[in-house]
PDB file of C-alpha atoms in Angstrom:
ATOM      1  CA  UNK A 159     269.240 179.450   5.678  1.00 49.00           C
ATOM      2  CA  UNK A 160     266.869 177.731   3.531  1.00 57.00           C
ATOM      3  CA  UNK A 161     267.777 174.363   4.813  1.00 54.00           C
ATOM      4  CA  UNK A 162     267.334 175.301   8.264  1.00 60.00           C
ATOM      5  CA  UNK A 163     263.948 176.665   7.340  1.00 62.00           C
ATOM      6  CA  UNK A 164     262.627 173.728   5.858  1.00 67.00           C
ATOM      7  CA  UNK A 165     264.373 171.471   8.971  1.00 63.00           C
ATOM      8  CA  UNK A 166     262.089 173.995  11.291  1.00 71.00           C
ATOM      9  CA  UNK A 167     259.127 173.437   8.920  1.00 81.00           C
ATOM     10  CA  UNK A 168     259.243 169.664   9.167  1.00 82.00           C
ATOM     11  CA  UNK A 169     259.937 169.623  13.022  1.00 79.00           C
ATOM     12  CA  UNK A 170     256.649 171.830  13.402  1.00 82.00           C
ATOM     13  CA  UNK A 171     254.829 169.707  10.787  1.00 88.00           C
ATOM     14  CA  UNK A 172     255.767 166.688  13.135  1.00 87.00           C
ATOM     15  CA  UNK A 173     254.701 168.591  16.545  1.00 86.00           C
ATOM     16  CA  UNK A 174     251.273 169.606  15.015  1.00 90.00           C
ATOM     17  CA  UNK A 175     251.114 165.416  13.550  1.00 93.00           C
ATOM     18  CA  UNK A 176     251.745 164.994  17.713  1.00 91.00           C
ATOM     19  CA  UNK A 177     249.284 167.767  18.871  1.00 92.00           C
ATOM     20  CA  UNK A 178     246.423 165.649  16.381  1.00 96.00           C
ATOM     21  CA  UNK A 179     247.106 162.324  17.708  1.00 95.00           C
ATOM     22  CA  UNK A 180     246.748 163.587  21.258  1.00 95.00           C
ATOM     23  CA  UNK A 181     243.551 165.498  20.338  1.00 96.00           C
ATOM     24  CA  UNK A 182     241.870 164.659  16.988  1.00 97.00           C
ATOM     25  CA  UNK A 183     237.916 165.106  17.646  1.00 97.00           C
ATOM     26  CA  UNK A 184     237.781 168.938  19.210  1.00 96.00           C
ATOM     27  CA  UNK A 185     241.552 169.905  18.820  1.00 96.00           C
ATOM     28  CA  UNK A 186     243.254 171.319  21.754  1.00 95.00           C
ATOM     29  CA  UNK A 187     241.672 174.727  21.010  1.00 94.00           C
ATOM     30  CA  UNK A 188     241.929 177.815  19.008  1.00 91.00           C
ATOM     31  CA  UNK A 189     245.448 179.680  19.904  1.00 87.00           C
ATOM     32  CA  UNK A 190     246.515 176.929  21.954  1.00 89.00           C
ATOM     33  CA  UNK A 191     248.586 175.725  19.543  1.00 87.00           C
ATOM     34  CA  UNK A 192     252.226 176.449  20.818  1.00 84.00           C
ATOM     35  CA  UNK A 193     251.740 175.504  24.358  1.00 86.00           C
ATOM     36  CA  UNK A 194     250.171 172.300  23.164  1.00 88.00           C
ATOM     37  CA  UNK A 195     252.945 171.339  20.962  1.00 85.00           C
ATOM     38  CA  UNK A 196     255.272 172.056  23.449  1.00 86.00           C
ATOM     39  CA  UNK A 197     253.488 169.616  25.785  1.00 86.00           C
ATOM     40  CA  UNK A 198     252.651 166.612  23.722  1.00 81.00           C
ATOM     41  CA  UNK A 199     255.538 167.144  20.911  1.00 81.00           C
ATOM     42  CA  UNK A 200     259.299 166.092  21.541  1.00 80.00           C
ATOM     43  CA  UNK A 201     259.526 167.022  18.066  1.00 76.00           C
ATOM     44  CA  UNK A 202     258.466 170.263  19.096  1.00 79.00           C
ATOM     45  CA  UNK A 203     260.716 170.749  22.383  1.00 82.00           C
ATOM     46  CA  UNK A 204     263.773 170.052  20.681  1.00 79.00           C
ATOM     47  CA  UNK A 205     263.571 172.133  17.858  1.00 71.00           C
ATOM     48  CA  UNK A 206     262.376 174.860  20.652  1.00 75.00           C
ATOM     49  CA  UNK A 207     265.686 174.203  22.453  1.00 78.00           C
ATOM     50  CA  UNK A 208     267.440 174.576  19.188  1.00 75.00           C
ATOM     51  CA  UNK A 209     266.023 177.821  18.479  1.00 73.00           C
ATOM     52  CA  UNK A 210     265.580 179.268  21.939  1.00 72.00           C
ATOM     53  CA  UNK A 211     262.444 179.854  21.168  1.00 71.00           C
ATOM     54  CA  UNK A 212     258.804 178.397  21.447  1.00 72.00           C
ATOM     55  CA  UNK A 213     257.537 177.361  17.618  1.00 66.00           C
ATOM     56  CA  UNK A 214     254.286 178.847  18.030  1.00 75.00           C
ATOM     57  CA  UNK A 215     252.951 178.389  14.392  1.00 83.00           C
ATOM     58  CA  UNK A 216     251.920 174.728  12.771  1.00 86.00           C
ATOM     59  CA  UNK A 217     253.254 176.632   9.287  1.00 86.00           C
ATOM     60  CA  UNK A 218     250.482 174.885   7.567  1.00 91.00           C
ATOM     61  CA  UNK A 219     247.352 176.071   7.534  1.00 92.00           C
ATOM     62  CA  UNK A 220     245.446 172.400   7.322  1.00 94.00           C
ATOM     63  CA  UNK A 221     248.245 171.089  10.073  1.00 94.00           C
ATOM     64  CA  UNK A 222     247.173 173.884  12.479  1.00 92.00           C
ATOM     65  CA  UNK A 223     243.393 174.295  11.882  1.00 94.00           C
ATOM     66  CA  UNK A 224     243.269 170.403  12.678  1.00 96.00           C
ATOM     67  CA  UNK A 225     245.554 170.405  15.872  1.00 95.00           C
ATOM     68  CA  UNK A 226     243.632 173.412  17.287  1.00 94.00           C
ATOM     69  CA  UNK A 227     240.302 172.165  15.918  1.00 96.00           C
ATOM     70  CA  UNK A 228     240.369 168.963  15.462  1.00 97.00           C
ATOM     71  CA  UNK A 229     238.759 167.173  12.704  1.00 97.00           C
ATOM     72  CA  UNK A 230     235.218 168.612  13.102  1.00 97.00           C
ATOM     73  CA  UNK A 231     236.798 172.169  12.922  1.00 97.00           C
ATOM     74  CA  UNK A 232     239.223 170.567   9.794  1.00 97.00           C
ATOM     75  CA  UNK A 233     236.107 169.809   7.773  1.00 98.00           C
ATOM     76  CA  UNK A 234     234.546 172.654   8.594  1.00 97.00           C
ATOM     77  CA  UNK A 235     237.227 174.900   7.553  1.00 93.00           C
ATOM     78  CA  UNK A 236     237.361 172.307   4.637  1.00 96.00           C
ATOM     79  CA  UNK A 237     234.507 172.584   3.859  1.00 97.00           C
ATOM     80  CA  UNK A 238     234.086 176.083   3.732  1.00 93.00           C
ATOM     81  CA  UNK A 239     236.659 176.422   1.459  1.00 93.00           C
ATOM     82  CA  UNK A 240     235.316 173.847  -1.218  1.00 96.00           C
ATOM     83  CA  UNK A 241     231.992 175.953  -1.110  1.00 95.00           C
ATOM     84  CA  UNK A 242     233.880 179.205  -1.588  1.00 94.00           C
ATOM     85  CA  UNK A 243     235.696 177.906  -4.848  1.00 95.00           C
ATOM     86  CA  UNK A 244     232.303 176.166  -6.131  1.00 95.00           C
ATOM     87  CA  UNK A 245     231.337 179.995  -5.841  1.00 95.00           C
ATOM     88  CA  UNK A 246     234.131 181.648  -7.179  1.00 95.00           C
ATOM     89  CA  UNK A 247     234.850 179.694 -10.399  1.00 96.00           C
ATOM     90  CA  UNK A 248     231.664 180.625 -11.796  1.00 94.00           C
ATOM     91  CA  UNK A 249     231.999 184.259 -11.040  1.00 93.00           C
ATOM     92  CA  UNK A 250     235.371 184.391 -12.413  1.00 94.00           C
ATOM     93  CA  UNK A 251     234.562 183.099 -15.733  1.00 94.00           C
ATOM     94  CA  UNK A 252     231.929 186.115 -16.043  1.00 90.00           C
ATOM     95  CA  UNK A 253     234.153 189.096 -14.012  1.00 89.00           C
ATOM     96  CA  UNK A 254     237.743 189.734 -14.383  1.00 92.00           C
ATOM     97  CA  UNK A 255     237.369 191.290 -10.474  1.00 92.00           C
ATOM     98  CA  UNK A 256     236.217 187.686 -10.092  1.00 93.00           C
ATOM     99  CA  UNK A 257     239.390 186.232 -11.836  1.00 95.00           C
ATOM    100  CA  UNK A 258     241.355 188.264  -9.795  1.00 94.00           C
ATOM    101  CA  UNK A 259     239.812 187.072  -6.523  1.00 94.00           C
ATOM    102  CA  UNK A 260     240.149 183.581  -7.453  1.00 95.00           C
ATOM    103  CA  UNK A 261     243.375 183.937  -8.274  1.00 95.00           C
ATOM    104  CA  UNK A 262     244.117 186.409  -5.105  1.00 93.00           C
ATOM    105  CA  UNK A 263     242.093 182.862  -3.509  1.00 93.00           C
ATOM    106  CA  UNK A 264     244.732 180.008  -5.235  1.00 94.00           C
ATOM    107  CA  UNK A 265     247.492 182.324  -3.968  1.00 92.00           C
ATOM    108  CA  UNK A 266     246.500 181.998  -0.509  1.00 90.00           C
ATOM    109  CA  UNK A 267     246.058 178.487  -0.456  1.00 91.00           C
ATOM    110  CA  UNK A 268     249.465 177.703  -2.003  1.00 92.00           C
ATOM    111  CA  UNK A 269     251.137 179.969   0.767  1.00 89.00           C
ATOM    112  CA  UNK A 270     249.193 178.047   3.265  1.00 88.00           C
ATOM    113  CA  UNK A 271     251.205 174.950   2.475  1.00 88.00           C
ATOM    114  CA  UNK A 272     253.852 176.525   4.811  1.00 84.00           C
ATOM    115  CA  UNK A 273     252.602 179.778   6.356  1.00 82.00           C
ATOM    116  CA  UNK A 274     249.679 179.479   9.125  1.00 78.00           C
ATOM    117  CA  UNK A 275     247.526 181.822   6.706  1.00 72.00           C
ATOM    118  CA  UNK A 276     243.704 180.953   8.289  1.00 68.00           C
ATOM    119  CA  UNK A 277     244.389 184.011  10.876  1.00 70.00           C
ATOM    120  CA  UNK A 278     245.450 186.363   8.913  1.00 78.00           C
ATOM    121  CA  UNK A 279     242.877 189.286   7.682  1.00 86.00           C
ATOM    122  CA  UNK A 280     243.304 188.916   3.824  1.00 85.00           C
ATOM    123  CA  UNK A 281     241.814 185.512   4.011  1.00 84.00           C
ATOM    124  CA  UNK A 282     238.597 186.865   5.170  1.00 86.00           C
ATOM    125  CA  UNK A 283     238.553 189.573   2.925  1.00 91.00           C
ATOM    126  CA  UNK A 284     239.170 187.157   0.351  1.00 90.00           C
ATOM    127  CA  UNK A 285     236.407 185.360   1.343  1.00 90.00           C
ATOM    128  CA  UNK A 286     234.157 188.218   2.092  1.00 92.00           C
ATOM    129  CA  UNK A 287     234.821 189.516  -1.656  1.00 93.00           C
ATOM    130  CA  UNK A 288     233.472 186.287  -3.091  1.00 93.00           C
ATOM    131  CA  UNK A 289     230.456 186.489  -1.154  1.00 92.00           C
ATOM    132  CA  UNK A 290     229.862 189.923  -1.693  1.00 93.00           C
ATOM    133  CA  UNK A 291     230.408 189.266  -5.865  1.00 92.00           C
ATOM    134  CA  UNK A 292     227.929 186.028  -5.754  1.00 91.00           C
ATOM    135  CA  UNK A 293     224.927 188.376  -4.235  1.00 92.00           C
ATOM    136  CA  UNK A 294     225.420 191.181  -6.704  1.00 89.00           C
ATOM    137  CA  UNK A 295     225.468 188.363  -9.822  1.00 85.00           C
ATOM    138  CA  UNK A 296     222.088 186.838  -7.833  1.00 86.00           C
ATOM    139  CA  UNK A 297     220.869 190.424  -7.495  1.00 87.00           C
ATOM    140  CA  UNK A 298     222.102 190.520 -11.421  1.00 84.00           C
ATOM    141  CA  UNK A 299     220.350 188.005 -12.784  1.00 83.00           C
ATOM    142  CA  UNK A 300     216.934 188.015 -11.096  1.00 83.00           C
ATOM    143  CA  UNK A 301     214.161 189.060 -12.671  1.00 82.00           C
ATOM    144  CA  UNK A 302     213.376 192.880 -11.904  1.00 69.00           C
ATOM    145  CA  UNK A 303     209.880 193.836 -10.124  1.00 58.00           C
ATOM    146  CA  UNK A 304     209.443 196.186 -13.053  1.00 56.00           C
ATOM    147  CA  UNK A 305     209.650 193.182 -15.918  1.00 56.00           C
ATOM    148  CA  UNK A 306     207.328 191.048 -14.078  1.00 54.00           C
ATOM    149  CA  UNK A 307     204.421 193.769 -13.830  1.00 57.00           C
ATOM    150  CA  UNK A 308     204.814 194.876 -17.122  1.00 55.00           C
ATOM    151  CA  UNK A 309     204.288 191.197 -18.123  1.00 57.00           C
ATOM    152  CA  UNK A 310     200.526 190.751 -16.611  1.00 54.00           C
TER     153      UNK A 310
END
């Protein structure tokens, strides 16, 4: 099983490689993944055949937000997630919710290595929870109306 897994893994990997190449700038579009790879991918179509079945997921989450996105969706996404771990770090040195987030956050990312995690709900929540921690600590750590009247 687990070698036909990882043969189906590096088929897709190759189909989403071919779905890039054929579209790198805007990406053939979000969800259009499978019917993409079926049409630019041989990689794709014969591991389809093998299957009897379309392969409708890149299995990588950087794989299939760059063949649906292409690479100005890629750094977005990329982007995003470098600005949600400059945010979380800090947060979960002062919060063990924070640790857990972060960690909740590496979790994800390791799965996405070979699961097509950017569509699935806990991301967001994920993400949602670090935002949601950073404005409390801002809300935290700024200086109360109260102190500064008291002051003058």
């Amino acid at each position: 099983q687990s070698e036909e897994t990882w043969s189906g893994r590096w088929s897709t990997w190759q189909g989403a490689e071919d779905v890039i190449a054929s579209h790198p700038i805007l990406g053939v579009g979000a969800g259009n993944y499978a019917e993409a790879a079926m049409d630019y991918s041989e990689t794709v179509q014969a591991h389809s055949l093998k299957k009897d079945k379309v392969a409708g997921a890149a299995h990588n989450m950087v794989l299939s937000v760059a063949s649906q996105l292409g690479l100005v969706g890629l750094i977005l996404f990329l982007g995003l997630l470098f600005l949600l771990f400059k945010t979380a770090v800090p947060i979960a040195q002062d919060s063990s919710m924070g640790t857990g987030i972060l960690l909740g956050l590496i979790v994800a990312m390791i799965a996405g290595i070979t699961l097509t995690w950017e569509v699935e709900k806990i991301l967001y929540v994920l993400f949602g929870s670090v935002l949601a921690l950073q404005l409390h600590d801002s809300a935290r750590r700024a200086p109360s109306a109260d102190k500064h009247e008291r002051h003058t």
